[in-house]
mmCIF file of C-alpha atoms in Angstrom:
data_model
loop_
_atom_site.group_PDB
_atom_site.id
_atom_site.type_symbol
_atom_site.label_atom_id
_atom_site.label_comp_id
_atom_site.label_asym_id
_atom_site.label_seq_id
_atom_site.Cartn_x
_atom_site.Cartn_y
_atom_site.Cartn_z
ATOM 1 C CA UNK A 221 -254.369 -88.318 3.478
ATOM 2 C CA UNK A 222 -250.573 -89.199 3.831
ATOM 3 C CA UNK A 223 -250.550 -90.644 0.518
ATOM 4 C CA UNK A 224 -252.260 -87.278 -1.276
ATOM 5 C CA UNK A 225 -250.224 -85.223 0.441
ATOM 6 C CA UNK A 226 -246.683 -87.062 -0.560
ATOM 7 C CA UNK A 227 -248.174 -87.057 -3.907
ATOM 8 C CA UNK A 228 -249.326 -83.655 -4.426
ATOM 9 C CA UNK A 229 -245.969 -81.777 -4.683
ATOM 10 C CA UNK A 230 -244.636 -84.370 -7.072
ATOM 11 C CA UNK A 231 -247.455 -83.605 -9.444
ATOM 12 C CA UNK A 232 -247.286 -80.129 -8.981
ATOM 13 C CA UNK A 233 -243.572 -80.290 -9.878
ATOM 14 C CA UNK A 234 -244.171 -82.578 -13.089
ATOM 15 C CA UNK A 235 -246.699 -80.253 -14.053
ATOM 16 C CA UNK A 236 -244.062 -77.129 -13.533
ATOM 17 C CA UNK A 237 -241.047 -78.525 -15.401
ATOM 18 C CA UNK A 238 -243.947 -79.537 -18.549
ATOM 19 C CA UNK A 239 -243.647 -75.481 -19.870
ATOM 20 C CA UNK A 240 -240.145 -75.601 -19.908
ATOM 21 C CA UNK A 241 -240.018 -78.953 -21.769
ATOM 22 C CA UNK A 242 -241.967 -77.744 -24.405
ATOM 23 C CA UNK A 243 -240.089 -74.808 -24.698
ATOM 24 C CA UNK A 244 -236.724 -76.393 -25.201
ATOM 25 C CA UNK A 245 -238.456 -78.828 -27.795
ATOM 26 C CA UNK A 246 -239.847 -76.000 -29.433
ATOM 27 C CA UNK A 247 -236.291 -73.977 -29.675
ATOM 28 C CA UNK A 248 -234.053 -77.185 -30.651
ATOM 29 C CA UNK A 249 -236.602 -77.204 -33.780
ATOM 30 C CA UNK A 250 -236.165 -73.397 -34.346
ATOM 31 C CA UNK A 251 -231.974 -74.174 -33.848
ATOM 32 C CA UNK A 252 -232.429 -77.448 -35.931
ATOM 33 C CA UNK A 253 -234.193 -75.384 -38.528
ATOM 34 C CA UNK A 254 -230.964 -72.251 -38.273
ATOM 35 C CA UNK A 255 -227.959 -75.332 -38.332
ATOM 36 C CA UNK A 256 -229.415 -76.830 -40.966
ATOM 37 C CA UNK A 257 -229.624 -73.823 -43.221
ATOM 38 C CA UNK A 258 -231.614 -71.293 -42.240
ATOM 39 C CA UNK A 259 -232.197 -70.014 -45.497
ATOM 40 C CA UNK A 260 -233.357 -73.608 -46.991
ATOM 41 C CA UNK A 261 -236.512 -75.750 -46.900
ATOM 42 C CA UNK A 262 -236.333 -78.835 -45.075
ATOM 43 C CA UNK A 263 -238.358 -82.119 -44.778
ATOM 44 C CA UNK A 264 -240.064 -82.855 -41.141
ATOM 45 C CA UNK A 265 -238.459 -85.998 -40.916
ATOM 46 C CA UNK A 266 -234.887 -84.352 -41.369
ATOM 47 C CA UNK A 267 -235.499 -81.381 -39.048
ATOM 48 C CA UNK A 268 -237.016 -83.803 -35.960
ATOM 49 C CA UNK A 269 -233.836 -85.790 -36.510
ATOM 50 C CA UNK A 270 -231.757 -83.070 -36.024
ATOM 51 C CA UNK A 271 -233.393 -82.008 -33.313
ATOM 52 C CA UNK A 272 -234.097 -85.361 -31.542
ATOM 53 C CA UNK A 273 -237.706 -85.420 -31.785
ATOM 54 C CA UNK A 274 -240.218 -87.495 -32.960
ATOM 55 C CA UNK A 275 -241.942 -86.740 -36.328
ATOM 56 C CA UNK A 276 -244.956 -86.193 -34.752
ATOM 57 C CA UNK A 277 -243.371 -83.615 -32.295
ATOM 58 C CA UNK A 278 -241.936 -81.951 -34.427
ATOM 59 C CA UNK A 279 -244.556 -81.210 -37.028
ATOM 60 C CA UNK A 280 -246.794 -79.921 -34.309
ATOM 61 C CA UNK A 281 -244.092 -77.552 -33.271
ATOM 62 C CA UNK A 282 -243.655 -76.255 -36.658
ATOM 63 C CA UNK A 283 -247.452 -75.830 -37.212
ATOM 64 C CA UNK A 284 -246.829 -73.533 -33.657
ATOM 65 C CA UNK A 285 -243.681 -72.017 -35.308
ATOM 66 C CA UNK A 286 -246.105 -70.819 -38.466
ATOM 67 C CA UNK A 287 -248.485 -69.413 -36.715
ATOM 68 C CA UNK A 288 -246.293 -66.899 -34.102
ATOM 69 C CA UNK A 289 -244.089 -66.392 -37.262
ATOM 70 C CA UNK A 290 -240.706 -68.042 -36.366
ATOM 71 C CA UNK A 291 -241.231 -70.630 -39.624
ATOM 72 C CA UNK A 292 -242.752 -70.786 -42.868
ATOM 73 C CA UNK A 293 -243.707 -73.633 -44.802
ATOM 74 C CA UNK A 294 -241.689 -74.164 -48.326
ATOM 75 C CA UNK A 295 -242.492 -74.495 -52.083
ATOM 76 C CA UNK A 296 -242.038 -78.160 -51.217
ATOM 77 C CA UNK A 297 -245.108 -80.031 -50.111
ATOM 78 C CA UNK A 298 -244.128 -80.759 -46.050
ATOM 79 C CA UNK A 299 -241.086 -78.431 -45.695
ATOM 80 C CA UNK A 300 -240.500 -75.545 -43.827
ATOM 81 C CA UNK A 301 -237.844 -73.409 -43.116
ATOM 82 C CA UNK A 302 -237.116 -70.266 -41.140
ATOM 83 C CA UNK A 303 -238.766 -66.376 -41.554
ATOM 84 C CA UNK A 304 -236.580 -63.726 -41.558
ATOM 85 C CA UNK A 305 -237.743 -62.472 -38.635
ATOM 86 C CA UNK A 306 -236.367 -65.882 -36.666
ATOM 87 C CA UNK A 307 -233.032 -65.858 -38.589
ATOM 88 C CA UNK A 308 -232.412 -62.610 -36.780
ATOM 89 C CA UNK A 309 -233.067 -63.974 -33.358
ATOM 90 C CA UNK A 310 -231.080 -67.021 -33.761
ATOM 91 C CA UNK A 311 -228.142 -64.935 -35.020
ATOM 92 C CA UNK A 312 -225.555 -64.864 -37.466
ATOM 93 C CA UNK A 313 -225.716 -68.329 -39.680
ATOM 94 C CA UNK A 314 -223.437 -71.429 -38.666
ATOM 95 C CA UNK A 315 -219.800 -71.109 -40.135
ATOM 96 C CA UNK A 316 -219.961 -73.164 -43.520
ATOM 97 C CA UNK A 317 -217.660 -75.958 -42.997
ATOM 98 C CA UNK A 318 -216.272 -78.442 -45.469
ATOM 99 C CA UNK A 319 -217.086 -82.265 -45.074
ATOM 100 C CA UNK A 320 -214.116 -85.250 -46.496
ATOM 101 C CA UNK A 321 -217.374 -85.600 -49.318
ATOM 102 C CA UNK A 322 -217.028 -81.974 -50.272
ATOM 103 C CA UNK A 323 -213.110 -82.486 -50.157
ATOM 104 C CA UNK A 324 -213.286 -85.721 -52.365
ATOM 105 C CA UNK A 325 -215.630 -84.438 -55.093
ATOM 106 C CA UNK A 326 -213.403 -81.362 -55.736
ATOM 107 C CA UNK A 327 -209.904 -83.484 -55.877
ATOM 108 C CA UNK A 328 -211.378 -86.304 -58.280
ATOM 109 C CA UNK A 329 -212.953 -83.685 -60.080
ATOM 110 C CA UNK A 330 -209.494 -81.372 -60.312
ATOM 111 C CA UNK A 331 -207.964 -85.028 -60.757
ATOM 112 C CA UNK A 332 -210.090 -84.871 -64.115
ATOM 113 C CA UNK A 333 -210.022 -81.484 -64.915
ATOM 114 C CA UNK A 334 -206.902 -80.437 -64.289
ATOM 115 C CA UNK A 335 -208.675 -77.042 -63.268
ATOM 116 C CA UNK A 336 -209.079 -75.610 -60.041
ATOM 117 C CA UNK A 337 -212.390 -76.689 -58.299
ATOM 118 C CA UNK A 338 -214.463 -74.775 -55.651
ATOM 119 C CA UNK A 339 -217.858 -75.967 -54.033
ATOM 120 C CA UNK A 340 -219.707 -72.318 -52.600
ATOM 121 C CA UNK A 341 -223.429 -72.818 -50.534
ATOM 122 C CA UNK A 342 -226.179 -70.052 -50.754
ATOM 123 C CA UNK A 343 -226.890 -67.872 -48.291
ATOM 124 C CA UNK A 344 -229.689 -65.122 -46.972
ATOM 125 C CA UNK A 345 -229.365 -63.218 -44.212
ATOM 126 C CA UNK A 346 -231.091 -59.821 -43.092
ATOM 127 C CA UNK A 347 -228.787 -57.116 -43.588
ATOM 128 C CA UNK A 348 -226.765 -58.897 -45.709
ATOM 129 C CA UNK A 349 -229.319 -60.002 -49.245
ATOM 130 C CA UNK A 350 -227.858 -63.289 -50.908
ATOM 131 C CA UNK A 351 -224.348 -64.285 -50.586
ATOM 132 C CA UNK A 352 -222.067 -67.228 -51.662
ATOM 133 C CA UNK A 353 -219.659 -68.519 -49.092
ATOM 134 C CA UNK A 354 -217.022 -70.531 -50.022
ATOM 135 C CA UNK A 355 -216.734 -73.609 -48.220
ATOM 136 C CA UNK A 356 -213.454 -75.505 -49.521
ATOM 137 C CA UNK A 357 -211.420 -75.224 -52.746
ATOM 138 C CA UNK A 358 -208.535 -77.390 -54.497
ATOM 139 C CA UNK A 359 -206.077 -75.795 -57.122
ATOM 140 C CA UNK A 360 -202.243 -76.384 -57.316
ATOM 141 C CA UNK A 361 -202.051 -72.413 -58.311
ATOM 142 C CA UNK A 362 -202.675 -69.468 -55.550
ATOM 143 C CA UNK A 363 -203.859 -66.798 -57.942
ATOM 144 C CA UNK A 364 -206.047 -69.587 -59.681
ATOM 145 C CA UNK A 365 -207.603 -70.379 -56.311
ATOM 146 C CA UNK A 366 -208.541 -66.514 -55.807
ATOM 147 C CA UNK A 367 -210.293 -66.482 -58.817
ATOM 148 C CA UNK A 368 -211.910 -69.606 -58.420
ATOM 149 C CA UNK A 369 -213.293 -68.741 -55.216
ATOM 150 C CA UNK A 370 -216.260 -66.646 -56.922
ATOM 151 C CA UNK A 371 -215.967 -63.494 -54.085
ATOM 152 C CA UNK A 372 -216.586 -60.833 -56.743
ATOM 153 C CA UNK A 373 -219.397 -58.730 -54.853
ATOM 154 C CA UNK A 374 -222.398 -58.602 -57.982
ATOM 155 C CA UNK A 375 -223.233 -62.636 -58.409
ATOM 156 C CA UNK A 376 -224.394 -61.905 -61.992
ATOM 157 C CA UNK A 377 -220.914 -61.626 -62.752
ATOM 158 C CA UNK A 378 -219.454 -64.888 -61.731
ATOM 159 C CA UNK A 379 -220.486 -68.740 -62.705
ATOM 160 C CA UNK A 380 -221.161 -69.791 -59.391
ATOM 161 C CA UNK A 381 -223.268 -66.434 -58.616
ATOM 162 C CA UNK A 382 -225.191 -67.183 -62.298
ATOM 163 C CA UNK A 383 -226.014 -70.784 -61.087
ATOM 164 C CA UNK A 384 -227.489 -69.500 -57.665
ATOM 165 C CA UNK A 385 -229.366 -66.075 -59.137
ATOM 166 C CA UNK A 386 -231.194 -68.991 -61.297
ATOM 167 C CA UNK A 387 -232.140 -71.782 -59.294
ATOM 168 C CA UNK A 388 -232.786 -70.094 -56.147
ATOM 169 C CA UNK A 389 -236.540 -69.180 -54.885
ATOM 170 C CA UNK A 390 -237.104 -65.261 -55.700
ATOM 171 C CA UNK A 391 -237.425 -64.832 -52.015
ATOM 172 C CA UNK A 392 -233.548 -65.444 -51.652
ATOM 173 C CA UNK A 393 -232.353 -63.886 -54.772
ATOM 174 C CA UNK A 394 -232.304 -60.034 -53.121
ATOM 175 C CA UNK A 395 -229.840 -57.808 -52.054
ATOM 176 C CA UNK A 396 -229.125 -56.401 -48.019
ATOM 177 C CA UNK A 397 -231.797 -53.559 -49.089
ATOM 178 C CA UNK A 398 -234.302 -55.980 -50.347
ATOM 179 C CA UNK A 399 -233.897 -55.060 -54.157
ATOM 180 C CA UNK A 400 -234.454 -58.211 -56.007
ATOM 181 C CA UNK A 401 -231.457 -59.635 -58.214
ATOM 182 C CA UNK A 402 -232.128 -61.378 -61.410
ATOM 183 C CA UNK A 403 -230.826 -62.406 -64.772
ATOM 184 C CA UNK A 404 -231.820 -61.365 -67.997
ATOM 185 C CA UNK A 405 -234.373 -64.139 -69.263
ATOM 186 C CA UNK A 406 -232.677 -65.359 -71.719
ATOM 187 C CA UNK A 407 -229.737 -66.308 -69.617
ATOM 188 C CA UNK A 408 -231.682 -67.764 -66.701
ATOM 189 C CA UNK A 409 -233.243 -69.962 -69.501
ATOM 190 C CA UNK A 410 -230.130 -71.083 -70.711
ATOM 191 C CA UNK A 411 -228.333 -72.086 -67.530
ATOM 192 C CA UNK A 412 -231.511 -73.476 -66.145
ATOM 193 C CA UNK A 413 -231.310 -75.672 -69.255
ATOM 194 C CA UNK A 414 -228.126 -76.463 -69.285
ATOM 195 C CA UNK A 415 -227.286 -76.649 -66.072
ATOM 196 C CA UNK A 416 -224.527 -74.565 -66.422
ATOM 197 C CA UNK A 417 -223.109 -71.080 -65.816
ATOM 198 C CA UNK A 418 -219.952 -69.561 -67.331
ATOM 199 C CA UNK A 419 -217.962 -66.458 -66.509
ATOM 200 C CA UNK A 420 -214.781 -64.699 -67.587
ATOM 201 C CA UNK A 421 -212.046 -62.732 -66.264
ATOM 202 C CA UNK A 422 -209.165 -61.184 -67.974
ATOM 203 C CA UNK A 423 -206.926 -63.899 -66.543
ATOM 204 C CA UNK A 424 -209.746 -67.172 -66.045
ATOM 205 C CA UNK A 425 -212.272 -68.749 -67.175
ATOM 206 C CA UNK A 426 -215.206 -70.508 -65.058
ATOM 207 C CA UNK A 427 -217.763 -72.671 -65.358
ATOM 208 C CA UNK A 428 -219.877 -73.705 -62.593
ATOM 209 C CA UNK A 429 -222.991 -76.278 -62.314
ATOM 210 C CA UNK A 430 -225.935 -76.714 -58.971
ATOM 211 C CA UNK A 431 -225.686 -79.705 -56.871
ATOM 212 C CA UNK A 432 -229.230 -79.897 -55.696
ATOM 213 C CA UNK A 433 -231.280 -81.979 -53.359
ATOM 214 C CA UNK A 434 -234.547 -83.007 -55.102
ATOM 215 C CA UNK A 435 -235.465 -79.100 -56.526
ATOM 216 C CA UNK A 436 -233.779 -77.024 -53.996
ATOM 217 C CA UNK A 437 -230.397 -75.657 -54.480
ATOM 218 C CA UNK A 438 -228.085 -76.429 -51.777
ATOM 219 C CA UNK A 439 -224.657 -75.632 -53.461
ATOM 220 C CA UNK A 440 -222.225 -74.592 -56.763
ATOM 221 C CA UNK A 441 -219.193 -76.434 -57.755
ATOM 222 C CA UNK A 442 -217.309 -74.751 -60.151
ATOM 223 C CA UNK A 443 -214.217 -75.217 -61.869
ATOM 224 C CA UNK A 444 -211.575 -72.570 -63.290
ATOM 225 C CA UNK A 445 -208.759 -72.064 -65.516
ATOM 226 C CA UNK A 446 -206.896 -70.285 -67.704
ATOM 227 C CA UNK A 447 -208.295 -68.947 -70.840
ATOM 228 C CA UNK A 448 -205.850 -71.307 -72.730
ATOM 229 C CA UNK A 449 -207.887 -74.216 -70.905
ATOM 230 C CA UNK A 450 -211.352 -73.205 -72.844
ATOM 231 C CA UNK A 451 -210.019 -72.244 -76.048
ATOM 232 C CA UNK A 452 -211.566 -75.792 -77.614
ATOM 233 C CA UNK A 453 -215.179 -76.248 -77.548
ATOM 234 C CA UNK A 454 -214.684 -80.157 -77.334
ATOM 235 C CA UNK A 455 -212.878 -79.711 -73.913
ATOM 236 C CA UNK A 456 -215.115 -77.058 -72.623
ATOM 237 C CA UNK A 457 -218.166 -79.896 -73.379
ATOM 238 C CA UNK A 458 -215.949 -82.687 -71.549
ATOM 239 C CA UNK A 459 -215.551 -79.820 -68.882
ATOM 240 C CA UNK A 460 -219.255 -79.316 -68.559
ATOM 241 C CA UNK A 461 -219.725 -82.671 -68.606
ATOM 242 C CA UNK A 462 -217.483 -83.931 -65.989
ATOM 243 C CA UNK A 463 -218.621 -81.422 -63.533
ATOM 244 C CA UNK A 464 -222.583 -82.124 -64.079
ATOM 245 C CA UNK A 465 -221.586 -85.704 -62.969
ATOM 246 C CA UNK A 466 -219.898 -84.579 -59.903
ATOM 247 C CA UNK A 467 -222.659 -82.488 -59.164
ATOM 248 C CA UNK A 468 -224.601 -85.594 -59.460
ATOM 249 C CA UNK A 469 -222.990 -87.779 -57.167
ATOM 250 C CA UNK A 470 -222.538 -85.546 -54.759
ATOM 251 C CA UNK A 471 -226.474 -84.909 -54.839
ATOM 252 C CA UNK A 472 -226.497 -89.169 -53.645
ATOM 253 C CA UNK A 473 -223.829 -88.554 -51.391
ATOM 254 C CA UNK A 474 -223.681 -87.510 -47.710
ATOM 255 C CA UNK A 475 -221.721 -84.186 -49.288
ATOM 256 C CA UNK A 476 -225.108 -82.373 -49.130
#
């Protein structure tokens, strides 16, 4: 009797600390899911890793997450990523922050160019519809770095806004009110094609490209310069070009 007794209230206290495990398990997926990119699909393997789980774990969590409506799986077969309603919960999204891969790709690439370079992520968030934010950008110029950093407020208007309005899922391409934002057809076809966007201002030019992991768009690099910079359709090419192969690498690299 001793023995049952002294074992009794250690069983009983495993057995009350077992809720509360699960529960932290199951909300370092949902803040995996939120650092990650709340507004992206991500693989199992990635999110358990980022939230120090097993596979296994973590897969049964998300099934859990699915069904009470914190997750929802992507377009991608064994992705998921995070509802609306669980982006509000969690808060406002992680502040974008550059990596020394981000930094690299836009000085070889200016190094190239000789045109300012900017690399922007996608973003959804309730209240606030699709947005770019601008994570790190090189130019030797200040005014060339304003325009190059893509802030004007309607994305059909801008390269970088072009690329993300046509490679993004429809279910991200809205604005804070829910109104859907689109291209005209023949222009998503084109830079969908292509792989390449192009906008004008009075003062710059821009063209801008997706870096992409597998099918999903996880960032823009653009480049900008002065309309005396685009005037020959040879060097606009070798622009487009150059910055498809940075867009490349940086798809292999540990910059996305």
């Amino acid at each position: 009797m001793p023995v049952l007794a002294a074992q009794q209230p250690v069983t009983a206290a495993a057995a009350s600390t077992q809720p509360n495990r699960s529960a932290r398990a199951f909300g370092r997926v949902l803040r995996a899911l939120a650092q990650m990119g709340a507004d992206l699909e991500h693989q199992v393997a990635d999110i358990a890793l980022a939230a120090g789980l097993r596979p296994g774990h973590a897969s049964r969590l998300l099934l859990t997450a699915v069904e009470e409506g914190f997750a929802e799986p992507g377009e991608r077969y064994g992705t998921y990523r995070l509802t609306c309603d669980a982006a509000v919960l969690l808060g406002p999204a992680p502040v974008r922050t550059s990596t020394p891969e981000i930094t690299e790709t836009l000085r070889a690439l200016h190094r190239d160019t000789n045109l300012a370079t900017a690399w922007h992520v996608p973003g959804w968030r309730p209240g606030t519809g699709l947005h770019l934010d601008l994570v790190d950008a090189v130019s030797p110029r200040l005014a060339l770095r304003l325009d190059a950093a893509q802030q004007d407020g309607d994305l059909s208007r801008t390269a970088a806004g072009r690329i993300a309005l046509a490679f993004l899922p429809p279910q991200m391409t809205s604005t804070a009110d829910g109104r859907p934002l689109r291209l005209c057809e023949d222009l998503a076809r084109t830079v969908t094609s292509s792989r390449i966007a192009a906008s004008r201002t009075s003062s710059t030019h821009s063209l801008a490209t997706a870096v992409l992991r597998g099918d999903a768009l996880v960032a823009t690099l653009t480049v900008t310069g002065t309309p005396d910079q685009f005037t020959d359709d040879l060097i606009v090419q070798e622009h487009a070009v150059l910055l498809r192969r940075a867009a490349a690498r940086s798809s292999q690299s540990r910059a996305v």
